Tab-separated table of C-alpha atoms and ligand atoms in Angstrom:
chain	number	residue	atom	x	y	z
F	199	PRO	CA	-115.015	-105.492	13.229
F	200	ILE	CA	-114.838	-105.988	9.905
F	201	VAL	CA	-113.597	-109.528	8.641
F	202	VAL	CA	-113.771	-108.531	4.672
F	203	LYS	CA	-112.986	-105.824	3.016
F	204	MET	CA	-112.642	-105.250	-0.851
F	205	SER	CA	-111.727	-101.998	-1.947
F	206	ASP	CA	-112.295	-101.249	-6.203
F	207	VAL	CA	-111.812	-104.942	-6.710
F	208	SER	CA	-112.075	-106.155	-10.111
F	209	LYS	CA	-110.449	-109.247	-11.763
F	210	ALA	CA	-109.668	-109.890	-15.548
F	211	TYR	CA	-108.944	-113.303	-16.419
F	212	GLU	CA	-105.703	-113.951	-18.968
F	213	ASN	CA	-107.905	-114.378	-22.069
F	214	GLY	CA	-109.215	-110.640	-21.114
F	215	LYS	CA	-112.795	-111.999	-19.442
F	216	ILE	CA	-113.573	-109.106	-17.143
F	217	ALA	CA	-115.504	-111.170	-14.661
F	218	VAL	CA	-116.440	-108.215	-11.978
F	219	GLY	CA	-115.380	-104.543	-11.831
F	220	ASP	CA	-115.020	-102.248	-9.272
F	221	VAL	CA	-116.722	-104.391	-6.189
F	222	ASN	CA	-116.694	-102.594	-2.581
F	223	LEU	CA	-118.001	-104.738	0.231
F	224	ASP	CA	-117.157	-104.666	4.114
F	225	ILE	CA	-118.101	-107.503	5.724
F	226	ARG	CA	-118.595	-107.458	9.478
F	227	GLN	CA	-117.859	-110.183	11.989
F	228	GLY	CA	-121.337	-112.213	12.501
F	229	GLU	CA	-122.937	-111.956	9.486
F	230	PHE	CA	-124.471	-114.216	7.058
F	231	ILE	CA	-123.967	-112.789	3.816
F	232	SER	CA	-125.061	-114.872	0.431
F	233	PHE	CA	-123.804	-113.833	-2.876
F	234	VAL	CA	-126.633	-114.342	-5.528
F	235	GLY	CA	-126.734	-113.630	-9.131
F	236	PRO	CA	-127.424	-115.887	-12.472
F	237	SER	CA	-124.920	-118.433	-13.483
F	238	GLY	CA	-122.041	-116.896	-15.434
F	239	CYS	CA	-121.858	-113.292	-13.300
F	240	GLY	CA	-118.974	-113.913	-11.291
F	241	LYS	CA	-120.390	-115.269	-7.828
F	242	SER	CA	-117.272	-117.833	-7.534
F	243	THR	CA	-114.558	-115.102	-8.875
F	244	VAL	CA	-115.233	-112.737	-5.768
F	245	PHE	CA	-115.495	-115.915	-3.377
F	246	ARG	CA	-112.248	-117.052	-4.667
F	247	MET	CA	-110.576	-114.170	-4.657
F	248	ILE	CA	-111.552	-113.704	-0.285
F	249	ALA	CA	-110.734	-117.086	-0.336
F	250	GLY	CA	-106.627	-116.199	-1.879
F	251	LEU	CA	-107.192	-119.017	-4.515
F	252	THR	CA	-107.115	-116.207	-7.088
F	253	ARG	CA	-105.652	-112.622	-7.123
F	254	PRO	CA	-107.561	-109.472	-8.061
F	255	SER	CA	-106.123	-107.872	-11.179
F	256	GLU	CA	-107.239	-104.673	-9.723
F	257	GLY	CA	-108.227	-102.984	-6.431
F	258	SER	CA	-107.653	-104.921	-2.479
F	259	ILE	CA	-108.915	-107.394	-0.354
F	260	GLU	CA	-108.364	-107.204	3.270
F	261	VAL	CA	-109.468	-110.536	4.860
F	262	LEU	CA	-109.673	-110.909	9.202
F	263	GLY	CA	-106.684	-108.051	9.236
F	264	GLY	CA	-104.091	-108.995	6.437
F	265	THR	CA	-104.297	-110.592	3.230
F	266	SER	CA	-106.125	-113.194	1.710
F	267	LEU	CA	-103.840	-115.420	1.471
F	268	GLN	CA	-102.742	-114.841	4.604
F	269	ALA	CA	-106.282	-115.597	6.155
F	270	ARG	CA	-106.143	-118.947	4.168
F	271	GLU	CA	-102.557	-120.231	5.263
F	272	SER	CA	-103.716	-119.456	9.359
F	273	ASN	CA	-106.674	-121.503	8.781
F	274	LEU	CA	-109.030	-118.799	10.414
F	275	VAL	CA	-110.834	-119.788	6.895
F	276	SER	CA	-112.470	-122.951	5.742
F	277	PHE	CA	-114.641	-123.967	2.676
F	278	VAL	CA	-117.566	-125.778	1.562
F	279	PHE	CA	-117.799	-126.851	-1.908
F	280	GLN	CA	-120.794	-128.610	-4.062
F	281	ASP	CA	-119.230	-132.052	-4.227
F	282	ALA	CA	-118.563	-132.722	-0.845
F	283	THR	CA	-115.176	-134.505	-1.883
F	284	LEU	CA	-114.340	-137.219	0.876
F	285	MET	CA	-111.530	-139.436	0.973
F	286	PRO	CA	-113.149	-142.706	-0.122
F	287	TRP	CA	-110.844	-144.757	1.541
F	288	SER	CA	-110.450	-142.878	5.147
F	289	SER	CA	-113.115	-143.169	7.763
F	290	VAL	CA	-115.439	-140.438	8.276
F	291	MET	CA	-113.780	-139.104	11.568
F	292	ASP	CA	-110.086	-139.199	9.616
F	293	ASN	CA	-111.821	-137.227	6.811
F	294	VAL	CA	-112.883	-134.745	9.259
F	295	THR	CA	-109.970	-134.397	11.355
F	296	LEU	CA	-107.785	-134.086	8.441
F	297	PRO	CA	-107.338	-130.206	8.561
F	298	LEU	CA	-106.210	-130.874	12.042
F	299	LYS	CA	-103.850	-133.594	11.365
F	300	LEU	CA	-102.103	-130.777	8.545
F	301	LYS	CA	-101.592	-128.627	11.548
F	302	GLY	CA	-99.561	-131.266	13.682
F	303	VAL	CA	-102.485	-131.693	16.085
F	304	PRO	CA	-101.948	-134.717	18.645
F	305	ALA	CA	-103.996	-137.905	18.036
F	306	LYS	CA	-106.042	-137.506	21.036
F	307	LEU	CA	-107.192	-133.926	20.689
F	308	ARG	CA	-108.063	-134.814	16.903
F	309	GLN	CA	-110.471	-137.139	18.204
F	310	LEU	CA	-111.914	-135.290	21.090
F	311	GLU	CA	-112.750	-132.079	18.595
F	312	GLY	CA	-113.196	-134.576	15.412
F	313	SER	CA	-115.981	-136.034	17.915
F	314	LYS	CA	-117.262	-132.358	18.898
F	315	ALA	CA	-117.598	-131.363	15.148
F	316	LEU	CA	-119.569	-134.746	14.344
F	317	GLU	CA	-121.846	-133.954	16.886
F	318	LEU	CA	-122.626	-130.518	15.344
F	319	VAL	CA	-124.143	-131.898	12.099
F	320	GLY	CA	-125.379	-135.328	13.558
F	321	LEU	CA	-122.701	-137.437	12.332
F	322	GLN	CA	-121.710	-138.888	15.685
F	323	ASP	CA	-122.524	-142.395	14.939
F	324	TYR	CA	-120.938	-142.633	11.908
F	325	ALA	CA	-117.636	-141.666	12.592
F	326	LYS	CA	-116.108	-145.263	11.877
F	327	ALA	CA	-118.196	-144.988	8.877
F	328	LEU	CA	-116.610	-145.105	5.158
F	329	PRO	CA	-117.622	-141.678	3.238
F	330	ARG	CA	-119.735	-144.281	0.430
F	331	GLN	CA	-121.981	-145.665	3.162
F	332	LEU	CA	-123.114	-142.133	3.643
F	333	SER	CA	-126.090	-140.231	1.673
F	334	GLY	CA	-125.373	-137.369	-0.247
F	335	GLY	CA	-127.389	-134.779	2.845
F	336	MET	CA	-124.515	-136.584	5.375
F	337	LYS	CA	-121.621	-136.577	3.070
F	338	MET	CA	-122.363	-132.587	3.224
F	339	ARG	CA	-123.110	-132.941	6.467
F	340	ALA	CA	-119.194	-134.768	6.678
F	341	SER	CA	-117.818	-132.038	4.924
F	342	ILE	CA	-119.140	-129.243	6.958
F	343	ALA	CA	-117.825	-131.265	9.801
F	344	ARG	CA	-114.607	-130.997	8.290
F	345	ALA	CA	-114.859	-126.999	7.844
F	346	LEU	CA	-115.455	-126.423	11.288
F	347	VAL	CA	-112.940	-128.686	13.289
F	348	ALA	CA	-110.677	-126.446	13.195
F	349	GLN	CA	-112.752	-123.363	14.361
F	350	PRO	CA	-112.551	-121.080	11.489
F	351	LYS	CA	-113.718	-117.417	11.665
F	352	LEU	CA	-115.096	-117.272	8.497
F	353	LEU	CA	-116.622	-120.238	6.843
F	354	LEU	CA	-117.052	-120.081	2.569
F	355	MET	CA	-119.662	-121.953	1.120
F	356	ASP	CA	-120.178	-122.338	-2.971
F	357	GLU	CA	-123.748	-123.660	-3.522
F	358	PRO	CA	-122.925	-126.146	-0.849
F	359	PHE	CA	-126.940	-127.368	-0.955
F	360	GLY	CA	-126.765	-127.289	-4.566
F	361	ALA	CA	-126.441	-131.237	-5.487
F	362	LEU	CA	-129.201	-131.776	-2.623
F	363	ASP	CA	-132.889	-133.249	-2.646
F	364	GLU	CA	-135.127	-130.380	-1.498
F	365	MET	CA	-136.041	-132.349	1.447
F	366	THR	CA	-132.341	-132.393	2.637
F	367	ARG	CA	-131.425	-129.136	1.320
F	368	GLN	CA	-134.379	-127.560	3.781
F	369	THR	CA	-132.759	-129.924	6.958
F	370	LEU	CA	-129.240	-129.016	6.099
F	371	GLN	CA	-129.923	-125.057	5.698
F	372	GLU	CA	-132.399	-125.194	9.336
F	373	GLU	CA	-128.881	-126.888	10.763
F	374	LEU	CA	-126.571	-124.400	9.563
F	375	LEU	CA	-128.476	-122.101	10.663
F	376	THR	CA	-128.476	-123.424	13.957
F	377	ILE	CA	-124.495	-124.126	13.962
F	378	TRP	CA	-123.837	-120.292	13.074
F	379	GLN	CA	-126.380	-118.916	15.443
F	380	ARG	CA	-124.115	-120.981	18.151
F	381	GLU	CA	-120.820	-119.861	17.464
F	382	LYS	CA	-121.307	-116.084	17.533
F	383	ASP	CA	-118.380	-114.487	15.544
F	384	MET	CA	-118.110	-116.894	13.014
F	385	THR	CA	-118.953	-114.924	9.834
F	386	VAL	CA	-120.022	-116.958	7.335
F	387	LEU	CA	-120.378	-116.064	3.206
F	388	PHE	CA	-122.664	-118.093	1.159
F	389	VAL	CA	-122.807	-118.403	-2.852
F	390	THR	CA	-126.301	-119.769	-4.139
F	391	HIS	CA	-127.987	-118.805	-7.579
F	392	ASN	CA	-131.319	-119.462	-5.138
F	393	VAL	CA	-132.578	-116.384	-4.067
F	394	PHE	CA	-135.200	-117.998	-1.979
F	395	GLU	CA	-132.271	-119.803	0.060
F	396	ALA	CA	-130.475	-116.865	0.114
F	397	VAL	CA	-133.156	-114.753	1.665
F	398	TYR	CA	-133.877	-117.588	3.747
F	399	LEU	CA	-130.960	-118.090	5.454
F	400	SER	CA	-128.805	-114.804	4.981
F	401	THR	CA	-128.904	-111.392	7.122
F	402	ARG	CA	-127.613	-109.664	3.821
F	403	ILE	CA	-127.510	-110.307	0.201
F	404	ALA	CA	-124.887	-109.105	-1.967
F	405	VAL	CA	-126.709	-109.153	-5.770
F	406	MET	CA	-124.073	-109.789	-8.665
F	407	THR	CA	-125.933	-108.187	-11.631
F	408	PRO	CA	-124.656	-108.404	-15.305
F	409	SER	CA	-124.079	-104.729	-16.831
F	410	PRO	CA	-124.806	-103.948	-20.413
F	411	GLY	CA	-120.784	-103.727	-20.899
F	412	GLY	CA	-120.687	-107.205	-19.885
F	413	ILE	CA	-119.172	-106.616	-16.378
F	414	SER	CA	-120.600	-107.430	-13.146
F	415	GLN	CA	-121.113	-105.562	-10.177
F	416	LEU	CA	-122.197	-106.159	-7.089
F	417	VAL	CA	-125.050	-104.375	-5.213
F	418	ASP	CA	-125.201	-104.742	-1.838
F	419	VAL	CA	-128.809	-105.219	-0.234
F	420	PRO	CA	-128.924	-105.454	3.394
F	421	PHE	CA	-131.914	-106.561	4.821
F	422	SER	CA	-132.527	-107.629	8.930
F	423	TYR	CA	-133.316	-110.789	9.686
F	424	PRO	CA	-136.969	-111.668	10.588
E	196	ADP	P1	-120.077	-117.250	-11.122
E	196	ADP	O1	-119.990	-118.350	-10.164
E	196	ADP	O2	-121.516	-116.881	-11.036
E	196	ADP	O3	-121.598	-118.651	-12.237
E	196	ADP	P2	-117.855	-117.490	-12.288
E	196	ADP	O4	-117.135	-116.239	-11.261
E	196	ADP	O5	-117.262	-118.968	-12.238
E	196	ADP	O6	-119.356	-116.877	-12.143
E	196	ADP	O7	-117.628	-116.684	-13.743
E	196	ADP	C1	-117.797	-115.315	-14.046
E	196	ADP	C2	-116.988	-115.214	-15.659
E	196	ADP	O8	-116.277	-115.429	-15.375
E	196	ADP	C3	-117.899	-115.784	-17.145
E	196	ADP	O9	-118.130	-115.280	-17.667
E	196	ADP	C4	-116.869	-117.249	-16.750
E	196	ADP	O10	-117.187	-117.691	-18.050
E	196	ADP	C5	-115.486	-116.266	-16.622
E	196	ADP	N1	-114.211	-117.288	-16.015
E	196	ADP	C6	-114.253	-117.961	-14.917
E	196	ADP	N2	-113.259	-118.248	-14.676
E	196	ADP	C7	-112.225	-117.860	-15.316
E	196	ADP	C8	-111.499	-118.753	-16.176
E	196	ADP	N3	-110.371	-119.553	-15.602
E	196	ADP	N4	-110.664	-118.067	-16.819
E	196	ADP	C9	-111.527	-116.689	-18.068
E	196	ADP	N5	-112.687	-117.161	-17.630
E	196	ADP	C10	-113.299	-117.297	-16.430
E	197	ADP	P1	-105.899	-117.302	-11.923
E	197	ADP	O1	-105.626	-118.337	-12.900
E	197	ADP	O2	-107.133	-117.723	-11.666
E	197	ADP	O3	-105.950	-116.000	-12.373
E	197	ADP	P2	-103.701	-116.073	-10.293
E	197	ADP	O4	-102.948	-115.967	-11.263
E	197	ADP	O5	-105.112	-114.852	-9.769
E	197	ADP	O6	-105.170	-117.480	-10.622
E	197	ADP	O7	-103.049	-116.786	-9.374
E	197	ADP	C1	-103.607	-117.555	-8.155
E	197	ADP	C2	-102.833	-117.833	-7.195
E	197	ADP	O8	-102.196	-116.496	-6.623
E	197	ADP	C3	-103.047	-119.122	-6.016
E	197	ADP	O9	-102.297	-120.188	-6.205
E	197	ADP	C4	-102.707	-118.106	-4.401
E	197	ADP	O10	-101.877	-118.950	-4.041
E	197	ADP	C5	-102.126	-116.819	-5.192
E	197	ADP	N1	-102.486	-115.850	-4.064
E	197	ADP	C6	-103.910	-115.577	-4.141
E	197	ADP	N2	-104.291	-114.658	-3.689
E	197	ADP	C7	-103.195	-114.224	-3.149
E	197	ADP	C8	-102.954	-112.592	-2.638
E	197	ADP	N3	-103.772	-112.058	-1.573
E	197	ADP	N4	-101.806	-112.670	-2.258
E	197	ADP	C9	-100.548	-113.307	-2.841
E	197	ADP	N5	-101.183	-114.744	-3.789
E	197	ADP	C10	-102.190	-114.829	-3.594
């Protein structure tokens, strides 16, 4: 099934800046798709539209059979951003299970699901730790666990490893692939300006190219995963 359908999508900001023009893209369930392109070419804009954080000025976006806003509100979509913002005074477990708490899931079940999510990212021994006791890579793992805890259908990651050192980045890339391969029907959308990272991780790449008129368009580069 198609999980994201973008039809003739353009986005002009209030100041008149046209960030992206005429994007057409279908993303199928289970794909790992990366959005690459130079800084300022509109990757985050496309991503924010899919996430239901900003509206397209033209065209339409369907996410999991509804609008992007419905998908976000139904908790079927999770986000991971570069700055793994965790609540500093709450334990790793409380941070990771916050999405469940907001959904009204009872404490015992939260604990159970939280433990599973922490185990997925190898943080099972840090449930009671505070964020400041974690390294940068561990903070990112906690933020990935928080994104996975509600078992999303769509995982949106905006340059998640951009702030990490090379070693940690490689480790987390491996871990992310393992998780994605395990969660068979989870679709991952990954924004990066690092072409090597995109090629390594994805089943498909969407290249954002700034055109002469300054409006970025999207070129679909399908390739088969080795
Ligand atoms: P990328 O993620 O590829 O760096 P963005 O989507 O952040 O690109 O930005 C695309 C273009 O839109 C850039 O020229 C940027 O300056 C502009 N832009 C982004 N957000 C806004 C905004 N809120 N208002 C006006 N222009 C914006
Ligand atoms: P921007 O300032 O980035 O241009 P918008 O004017 O597009 O932002 O409005 C953003 C708001 O629109 C968000 O708070 C979000 O809740 C809402 N929104 C985003 N996507 C949709 C959608 N598909 N349908 C209805 N509302 C949406």
